[in-house]
Amino acid sequence: MSEGVEWALHSCLNLTWLDSDEAMTAARLAAFYELPAAYLNKQLQALARAGILASTSGPRGGFRLARPPEQITLLDVVTAIEGPGEAFRCEEILRKGPGGREDADYRKACVVSQAMRRAELTWRKELAGQTLADIKATVERRHPRAPASARDWFASRRP
Amino acid sequence: MSEGVEWALHSCLNLTWLDSDEAMTAARLAAFYELPAAYLNKQLQALARAGILASTSGPRGGFRLARPPEQITLLDVVTAIEGPGEAFRCEEILRKGPGGREDADYRKACVVSQAMRRAELTWRKELAGQTLADIKATVERRHPRAPASARDWFASRRP
DNA sequence: GGGTGTCTACTCGGATAGCTAGTGTCCGAGTGAACAAGG
DNA sequence: CCTTGTTCACTCGGACACTAGCTATCCGAGTAGACACCC
C-alpha cells in the first residue's frame, strides 16, 4: 500500500481541527510532519479529485474538508489514494485452463477469487465503519491537548 | 498485491487433487494455465521456503504439499508470496511532528495506525479461517468433474 | 541373472535483466489580496 | 474618504525525472533413474 495513505489520513485529521472556512496550505501541512511538500500536494490533489477535500488557489488558498468529518470514512481516503481497484485482482487464469470458458466471468465464479474478495470486503467494511470524526474523537479523548497543540503550531507558523 | 498470489493459490489447489506422494513439476503446473514456467517456479520456491510445499529435485521430482490441505490456510499462501510485512506500514510520522517523542511506539499508540491495523486484522482473520481443504470442498461441490478433469489433463501431459 | 559403477537427463535454486508503478521534484496557470492612483 | 484599476506574491495543478519492487528469464548444482558392464 502506498505511503501517501498515511500522510493523507493524518493530514485530513489535522484539517478536522481547523475552522471549516479556513484553508490550509499543502506546504504547512507537510512541514507539520516534515514531509516533502510537493509530494504531499500531489496526494492532496487526489483527495480533492475524490471530493474529500476542497481546494482553492491563490493567496489565503489551500485545502479544507469538503464535507463534515462524520461523512468521511477511512475507506474514502484509502480509495482516493490507492485507486478503486482491488488489492487482489483476479486475472481469471481459469479461462486459460483446460476447462476454461470464454463467456464465463471467473471473477464471480472462481472460488479462489470469491474467498479473496470476501476477505477484502471485510477489510473495506471495517474501514468504511470508521469515520474521520471517530478518529478525531478517539484522539481527543486520549490526548486532550493534541488539537489545541496542533492549532497553536499551525498558528505560530502562519506566514 | 502480487500476481503470483493467484498463481500460487490455484497451483496449491491443483496439488490437492494429486496423490500426496506424487510430485508435480513446475513446468506442468504452469502449462495448465499457460503461465510462464520459470516465474511460477520462483513463486513455488517461495511456498517451499515457507514450508507449505515440499520440493524434490531430479527426475520424477517436483513440488507437493508439505502438509494436509486442512492445515494450509489462505493466509499462509498469501504471506509466503507477499512477505510478512503489513500492507499498511505505519512509518510513524507522528514522531517527526511537534509533539513527537522518540521513545514512543507509534505503531501501537497512533490511533490512525490502530484503525488501519484493525481493518487489516479482520482481513487476515478471514483468510486464516479458510483452508485449502475448504476451497477444495467448495470447488468439488460446485463442479464435481473438476478434480477428475484436472487429473486427466495432468496424466495426458505426462512426459 | 544379479550387483555395481557411471552416465545422462531432468528438476529445483538462485543469480541475472526488463518494466511498471510508486516516489519525488519542478515550473506554469490561475487567483485573490494588497496597493496606489484618481475622483 | 471611497472607488477602481493594476500589480504581484501566493497556491494549486499537472508535466517531468528517479527509484524500488514486481515480472520474466536463464544457466548451474544436485539428484534419481536408466543403462551398460562385470562378476
Coordinates of C-alpha atoms (C1' of nucleotides) in Angstrom, one line a residue:
Chain A
M1 CA 0.0 0.0 0.0
S2 CA 1.2 3.5 -0.9
E3 CA 2.9 5.6 1.7
G4 CA 0.6 8.5 0.8
V5 CA -2.3 6.8 2.6
E6 CA -0.7 7.5 6.0
W7 CA 0.1 11.1 5.0
A8 CA -3.4 11.6 3.7
L9 CA -5.1 10.3 6.9
H10 CA -3.0 12.4 9.2
S11 CA -3.4 15.4 7.1
C12 CA -7.2 15.0 7.0
L13 CA -7.1 14.6 10.7
N14 CA -5.3 17.8 11.1
L15 CA -7.8 19.5 8.9
T16 CA -10.6 18.4 11.2
W17 CA -9.1 20.7 13.9
L18 CA -9.2 23.7 11.8
D19 CA -12.1 26.1 11.3
S20 CA -14.0 24.8 8.3
D21 CA -13.9 28.1 6.5
E22 CA -10.1 28.3 6.8
A23 CA -7.9 26.7 4.2
M24 CA -4.6 25.1 5.0
T25 CA -1.6 25.1 2.6
A26 CA -0.1 21.9 1.5
A27 CA 3.3 23.3 2.5
R28 CA 2.3 23.9 6.1
L29 CA 0.6 20.5 6.4
A30 CA 3.8 19.0 5.1
A31 CA 6.0 20.9 7.5
F32 CA 4.0 19.6 10.4
Y33 CA 5.4 16.1 9.9
E34 CA 8.5 17.2 7.9
L35 CA 7.1 15.6 4.7
P36 CA 8.2 16.6 1.2
A37 CA 5.7 19.4 0.4
A38 CA 5.4 18.9 -3.3
Y39 CA 4.6 15.2 -3.0
L40 CA 2.1 15.7 -0.2
N41 CA 0.5 18.3 -2.5
K42 CA 0.1 15.5 -5.1
Q43 CA -1.7 13.3 -2.6
L44 CA -4.0 16.1 -1.5
Q45 CA -4.8 16.7 -5.1
A46 CA -6.0 13.1 -5.3
L47 CA -8.2 13.7 -2.3
A48 CA -9.6 16.9 -3.9
R49 CA -10.4 15.0 -7.1
A50 CA -12.2 12.4 -5.0
G51 CA -14.4 15.1 -3.4
I52 CA -13.0 14.7 0.1
L53 CA -11.1 17.9 0.1
A54 CA -11.9 21.3 -1.5
S55 CA -9.1 23.3 -2.9
T56 CA -8.7 27.0 -3.6
S57 CA -5.9 28.6 -5.4
G58 CA -4.1 31.9 -4.8
P59 CA -3.2 33.7 -1.6
R60 CA -5.1 32.5 1.5
G61 CA -5.8 29.4 -0.5
G62 CA -5.2 25.8 0.3
F63 CA -7.2 22.7 1.2
R64 CA -10.1 22.2 3.6
L65 CA -12.5 19.3 4.2
A66 CA -15.2 19.3 1.5
R67 CA -17.8 17.8 3.9
P68 CA -18.2 17.2 7.7
P69 CA -15.8 14.6 9.2
E70 CA -18.8 12.4 10.1
Q71 CA -19.3 11.8 6.4
I72 CA -15.7 10.9 5.5
T73 CA -14.7 7.3 6.1
L74 CA -11.3 5.9 6.2
L75 CA -12.2 3.8 3.1
D76 CA -12.9 7.1 1.2
V77 CA -9.4 8.3 1.9
V78 CA -7.7 5.0 1.1
T79 CA -9.7 4.6 -2.1
A80 CA -8.8 8.2 -3.2
I81 CA -5.1 7.5 -2.8
E82 CA -4.9 3.8 -3.8
G83 CA -7.5 3.9 -6.6
P84 CA -10.7 2.0 -6.9
G85 CA -9.1 -1.3 -7.9
E86 CA -8.9 -4.2 -5.5
A87 CA -5.7 -5.4 -3.9
F88 CA -6.2 -8.9 -5.1
R89 CA -7.1 -8.6 -8.8
C90 CA -8.3 -11.8 -10.3
E91 CA -6.8 -12.2 -13.7
E92 CA -9.1 -15.2 -14.4
I93 CA -6.3 -17.7 -15.1
L94 CA -9.0 -20.4 -15.1
R95 CA -10.0 -19.1 -18.6
K96 CA -6.7 -20.3 -19.9
G97 CA -7.1 -23.6 -18.2
P98 CA -8.3 -26.8 -19.9
G99 CA -11.9 -26.4 -19.0
G100 CA -12.0 -22.7 -19.4
R101 CA -14.9 -21.0 -21.0
E102 CA -14.6 -17.7 -22.8
D103 CA -18.0 -16.4 -21.8
A104 CA -17.7 -17.1 -18.1
D105 CA -17.0 -14.4 -15.5
Y106 CA -14.4 -16.0 -13.3
R107 CA -14.2 -13.0 -11.1
K108 CA -17.6 -14.2 -9.8
A109 CA -17.4 -17.9 -10.5
C110 CA -13.9 -18.8 -9.3
V111 CA -13.9 -20.0 -5.7
V112 CA -10.4 -18.7 -5.0
S113 CA -11.5 -15.2 -6.3
Q114 CA -14.6 -15.3 -4.1
A115 CA -12.6 -16.2 -1.0
M116 CA -10.1 -13.4 -1.6
R117 CA -12.9 -11.0 -2.4
R118 CA -14.8 -11.8 0.7
A119 CA -11.7 -11.2 2.8
E120 CA -11.1 -7.9 1.1
L121 CA -14.7 -7.0 1.7
T122 CA -14.4 -7.4 5.4
W123 CA -11.4 -5.1 5.3
R124 CA -13.3 -2.5 3.3
K125 CA -16.3 -2.8 5.7
E126 CA -14.1 -2.2 8.7
L127 CA -12.6 0.9 7.1
A128 CA -16.0 2.2 6.0
G129 CA -17.2 1.8 9.5
Q130 CA -14.7 4.3 10.9
T131 CA -15.2 8.0 10.0
L132 CA -12.7 10.8 10.4
A133 CA -15.0 12.1 13.2
D134 CA -14.5 8.8 15.1
I135 CA -10.7 9.0 14.8
K136 CA -10.9 12.7 15.9
A137 CA -13.0 11.8 18.9
T138 CA -10.7 9.0 20.0
V139 CA -7.6 11.1 19.7
E140 CA -9.2 13.9 21.7
R141 CA -10.2 11.5 24.4
R142 CA -6.7 10.0 24.7
H143 CA -4.7 13.2 24.2
P144 CA -7.0 16.1 25.1
R145 CA -4.2 18.7 24.4
A146 CA -3.5 17.4 20.9
P147 CA -6.0 19.6 19.0
A148 CA -5.0 22.8 20.7
S149 CA -1.4 21.9 20.4
A150 CA -1.7 21.4 16.6
R151 CA -3.8 24.6 16.2
D152 CA -1.1 26.6 18.1
W153 CA 1.7 25.1 16.0
F154 CA -0.1 26.0 12.8
A155 CA -0.9 29.5 14.1
S156 CA 2.7 30.1 15.1
R157 CA 3.9 29.0 11.6
R158 CA 1.5 31.3 9.9
P159 CA 3.3 33.4 7.3
Chain B
M1 CA -0.9 -7.4 -4.3
S2 CA 1.4 -9.5 -6.4
E3 CA 0.1 -11.5 -9.3
G4 CA 1.8 -14.6 -8.0
V5 CA -0.7 -15.0 -5.2
E6 CA -3.4 -16.1 -7.6
W7 CA -1.0 -18.5 -9.3
A8 CA 0.1 -19.9 -6.0
L9 CA -3.4 -20.4 -4.8
H10 CA -4.6 -22.2 -7.9
S11 CA -1.4 -24.3 -8.1
C12 CA -1.8 -25.4 -4.5
L13 CA -5.4 -26.3 -5.3
N14 CA -4.3 -28.4 -8.2
L15 CA -1.8 -30.1 -5.9
T16 CA -4.6 -31.1 -3.5
W17 CA -6.0 -33.3 -6.3
L18 CA -2.8 -35.2 -6.7
D19 CA -1.7 -38.2 -4.8
S20 CA 0.3 -36.9 -1.9
D21 CA 3.3 -39.0 -2.7
E22 CA 3.4 -37.8 -6.3
A23 CA 5.4 -34.7 -7.1
M24 CA 4.3 -32.2 -9.7
T25 CA 6.7 -30.3 -11.9
A26 CA 6.6 -26.5 -12.0
A27 CA 6.5 -26.7 -15.8
R28 CA 3.4 -28.9 -15.9
L29 CA 1.6 -26.7 -13.3
A30 CA 2.5 -23.7 -15.4
A31 CA 1.3 -25.3 -18.6
F32 CA -2.1 -26.0 -17.0
Y33 CA -2.9 -22.3 -17.0
E34 CA -0.4 -21.3 -19.7
L35 CA 1.7 -19.4 -17.2
P36 CA 5.5 -18.6 -17.6
A37 CA 7.1 -21.7 -16.2
A38 CA 10.2 -20.1 -14.8
Y39 CA 8.4 -17.4 -13.0
L40 CA 5.9 -19.8 -11.5
N41 CA 8.8 -21.9 -10.4
K42 CA 10.0 -18.8 -8.5
Q43 CA 6.7 -18.5 -6.7
L44 CA 6.6 -22.2 -5.8
Q45 CA 10.1 -21.8 -4.4
A46 CA 8.7 -19.2 -2.0
L47 CA 6.0 -21.6 -0.9
A48 CA 8.6 -24.2 -0.4
R49 CA 10.7 -21.9 1.8
A50 CA 7.6 -21.1 3.8
G51 CA 7.1 -24.8 4.5
I52 CA 3.9 -25.1 2.5
L53 CA 5.3 -27.1 -0.3
A54 CA 8.0 -29.8 -0.3
S55 CA 10.3 -29.8 -3.3
T56 CA 12.4 -32.6 -4.6
S57 CA 15.0 -32.3 -7.4
G58 CA 15.9 -34.6 -10.2
P59 CA 13.8 -36.9 -12.4
R60 CA 10.3 -37.6 -11.0
G61 CA 10.9 -34.6 -8.8
G62 CA 8.8 -31.5 -8.4
F63 CA 6.5 -30.0 -5.7
R64 CA 3.9 -31.5 -3.4
L65 CA 2.0 -30.2 -0.4
A66 CA 4.1 -30.4 2.7
R67 CA 1.1 -30.9 5.0
P68 CA -2.5 -31.8 4.6
P69 CA -4.8 -29.2 3.0
E70 CA -6.7 -28.8 6.2
Q71 CA -3.6 -27.3 7.7
I72 CA -2.8 -24.8 5.0
T73 CA -4.8 -21.5 5.2
L74 CA -5.1 -18.9 2.5
L75 CA -3.2 -16.6 4.8
D76 CA -0.3 -19.0 4.8
V77 CA -0.1 -18.8 1.0
V78 CA -0.6 -15.1 0.8
T79 CA 2.1 -14.5 3.5
A80 CA 4.5 -16.8 1.7
I81 CA 4.3 -14.8 -1.5
E82 CA 3.7 -11.3 -0.3
G83 CA 6.0 -11.4 2.7
P84 CA 5.2 -11.0 6.4
G85 CA 5.0 -7.2 6.3
E86 CA 1.6 -5.5 6.6
A87 CA 0.0 -3.7 3.6
F88 CA -0.3 -0.5 5.6
R89 CA 3.1 0.1 7.1
C90 CA 3.0 2.8 9.7
E91 CA 6.1 4.9 9.2
E92 CA 5.4 6.7 12.5
I93 CA 5.2 10.2 11.0
L94 CA 3.9 11.4 14.4
R95 CA 7.5 11.1 15.6
K96 CA 8.5 13.9 13.3
G97 CA 5.6 16.1 14.4
P98 CA 5.7 18.9 17.0
G99 CA 4.7 16.7 20.0
G100 CA 6.6 13.6 18.8
R101 CA 8.5 11.6 21.3
E102 CA 11.5 9.5 20.3
D103 CA 10.8 6.7 22.8
A104 CA 7.1 6.2 21.9
D105 CA 6.0 3.3 19.7
Y106 CA 3.5 5.0 17.4
R107 CA 2.7 1.7 15.7
K108 CA 0.8 1.0 18.9
A109 CA -0.1 4.5 20.1
C110 CA -1.2 6.2 16.9
V111 CA -5.0 6.0 16.5
V112 CA -4.8 6.0 12.7
S113 CA -2.3 3.1 12.8
Q114 CA -4.6 1.2 15.2
A115 CA -7.6 1.7 12.9
M116 CA -5.7 0.5 9.8
R117 CA -4.2 -2.4 11.7
R118 CA -7.6 -3.4 13.0
A119 CA -9.0 -3.5 9.5
E120 CA -6.1 -5.5 8.2
L121 CA -6.5 -7.9 11.1
T122 CA -10.1 -8.7 10.1
W123 CA -8.7 -9.4 6.6
R124 CA -6.1 -11.7 7.9
K125 CA -8.6 -13.4 10.1
E126 CA -10.9 -14.1 7.2
L127 CA -8.0 -15.5 5.2
A128 CA -6.8 -17.6 8.1
G129 CA -10.3 -19.0 8.5
Q130 CA -10.3 -20.6 5.1
T131 CA -8.1 -23.6 4.5
L132 CA -7.1 -25.2 1.2
A133 CA -9.4 -28.1 2.1
D134 CA -12.4 -25.7 2.4
I135 CA -11.7 -24.3 -1.1
K136 CA -11.2 -27.8 -2.4
A137 CA -14.5 -29.0 -0.9
T138 CA -16.4 -26.0 -2.3
V139 CA -15.0 -26.5 -5.8
E140 CA -15.8 -30.2 -5.8
R141 CA -19.4 -29.4 -4.6
R142 CA -19.9 -26.9 -7.4
H143 CA -18.0 -28.6 -10.2
P144 CA -17.9 -32.3 -9.3
R145 CA -16.0 -33.1 -12.5
A146 CA -13.2 -30.6 -11.9
P147 CA -10.8 -32.8 -9.9
A148 CA -11.0 -35.8 -12.3
S149 CA -10.7 -33.4 -15.3
A150 CA -7.6 -31.8 -13.9
R151 CA -6.1 -35.2 -13.0
D152 CA -6.8 -36.5 -16.5
W153 CA -5.2 -33.4 -18.1
F154 CA -2.1 -33.8 -16.0
A155 CA -2.0 -37.5 -16.8
S156 CA -2.3 -36.9 -20.5
R157 CA 0.5 -34.4 -20.4
R158 CA 2.8 -36.8 -18.6
P159 CA 6.2 -36.9 -20.4
Chain C
dG1 C1' 20.9 -63.3 -13.6
dG2 C1' 22.3 -60.0 -10.1
dG3 C1' 25.1 -56.3 -8.5
dT4 C1' 27.7 -52.1 -9.3
dG5 C1' 29.5 -48.1 -11.2
dT6 C1' 28.8 -44.4 -14.5
dC7 C1' 26.3 -41.6 -17.2
dT8 C1' 22.6 -38.8 -18.5
dA9 C1' 18.5 -36.3 -18.5
dC10 C1' 15.7 -33.9 -15.5
dT11 C1' 14.4 -30.6 -11.7
dC12 C1' 14.9 -27.1 -8.4
dG13 C1' 17.5 -23.0 -6.9
dG14 C1' 19.4 -18.7 -7.1
dA15 C1' 21.6 -15.1 -9.9
dT16 C1' 20.6 -12.0 -13.7
dA17 C1' 17.9 -8.3 -16.9
dG18 C1' 13.4 -5.6 -18.1
dC19 C1' 9.5 -3.0 -16.8
dT20 C1' 5.6 -1.0 -14.5
dA21 C1' 4.2 1.8 -10.8
dG22 C1' 5.2 4.4 -6.7
dT23 C1' 8.2 8.3 -5.3
dG24 C1' 10.0 12.8 -5.6
dT25 C1' 10.6 17.4 -7.9
dC26 C1' 9.8 21.3 -10.7
dC27 C1' 7.6 25.1 -13.1
dG28 C1' 3.5 27.3 -15.1
dA29 C1' -1.7 28.9 -14.9
dG30 C1' -4.9 31.0 -12.2
dT31 C1' -6.3 33.8 -8.3
dG32 C1' -7.2 36.7 -4.6
dA33 C1' -5.4 40.3 -1.9
dA34 C1' -2.8 44.4 -1.4
dC35 C1' -1.6 48.7 -3.0
dA36 C1' -1.6 53.0 -5.5
dA37 C1' -3.9 56.4 -8.0
dG38 C1' -7.8 59.1 -9.2
dG39 C1' -12.4 61.1 -8.2
Chain D
dC1 C1' -12.5 59.1 2.2
dC2 C1' -14.2 55.9 -1.3
dT3 C1' -13.8 53.5 -5.6
dT4 C1' -11.2 51.3 -9.2
dG5 C1' -7.6 49.5 -11.9
dT6 C1' -3.1 47.3 -11.7
dT7 C1' 0.4 44.7 -9.8
dC8 C1' 2.2 40.9 -7.5
dA9 C1' 3.1 37.3 -4.4
dC10 C1' 1.0 33.0 -3.5
dT11 C1' -1.3 28.5 -4.3
dC12 C1' -2.8 24.6 -6.7
dG13 C1' -2.3 21.7 -10.9
dG14 C1' -0.2 18.9 -13.9
dA15 C1' 4.1 17.7 -16.5
dC16 C1' 8.8 15.8 -15.9
dA17 C1' 12.9 12.6 -13.7
dC18 C1' 14.2 8.9 -10.5
dT19 C1' 13.9 4.7 -7.8
dA20 C1' 12.2 0.3 -5.9
dG21 C1' 9.9 -3.8 -6.4
dC22 C1' 7.4 -6.9 -9.3
dT23 C1' 7.8 -9.6 -13.7
dA24 C1' 10.3 -12.5 -16.5
dT25 C1' 14.3 -15.3 -18.0
dC26 C1' 18.4 -18.1 -17.9
dC27 C1' 22.0 -21.2 -16.5
dG28 C1' 24.3 -24.0 -12.9
dA29 C1' 24.2 -27.6 -8.7
dG30 C1' 22.2 -31.6 -7.3
dT31 C1' 19.7 -35.9 -7.9
dA32 C1' 17.4 -40.0 -9.2
dG33 C1' 16.7 -43.1 -12.5
dA34 C1' 18.5 -45.8 -16.5
dC35 C1' 21.9 -48.2 -18.8
dA36 C1' 25.9 -50.8 -19.6
dC37 C1' 29.3 -53.6 -17.8
dC38 C1' 31.4 -57.0 -14.9
dC39 C1' 31.1 -61.0 -11.7

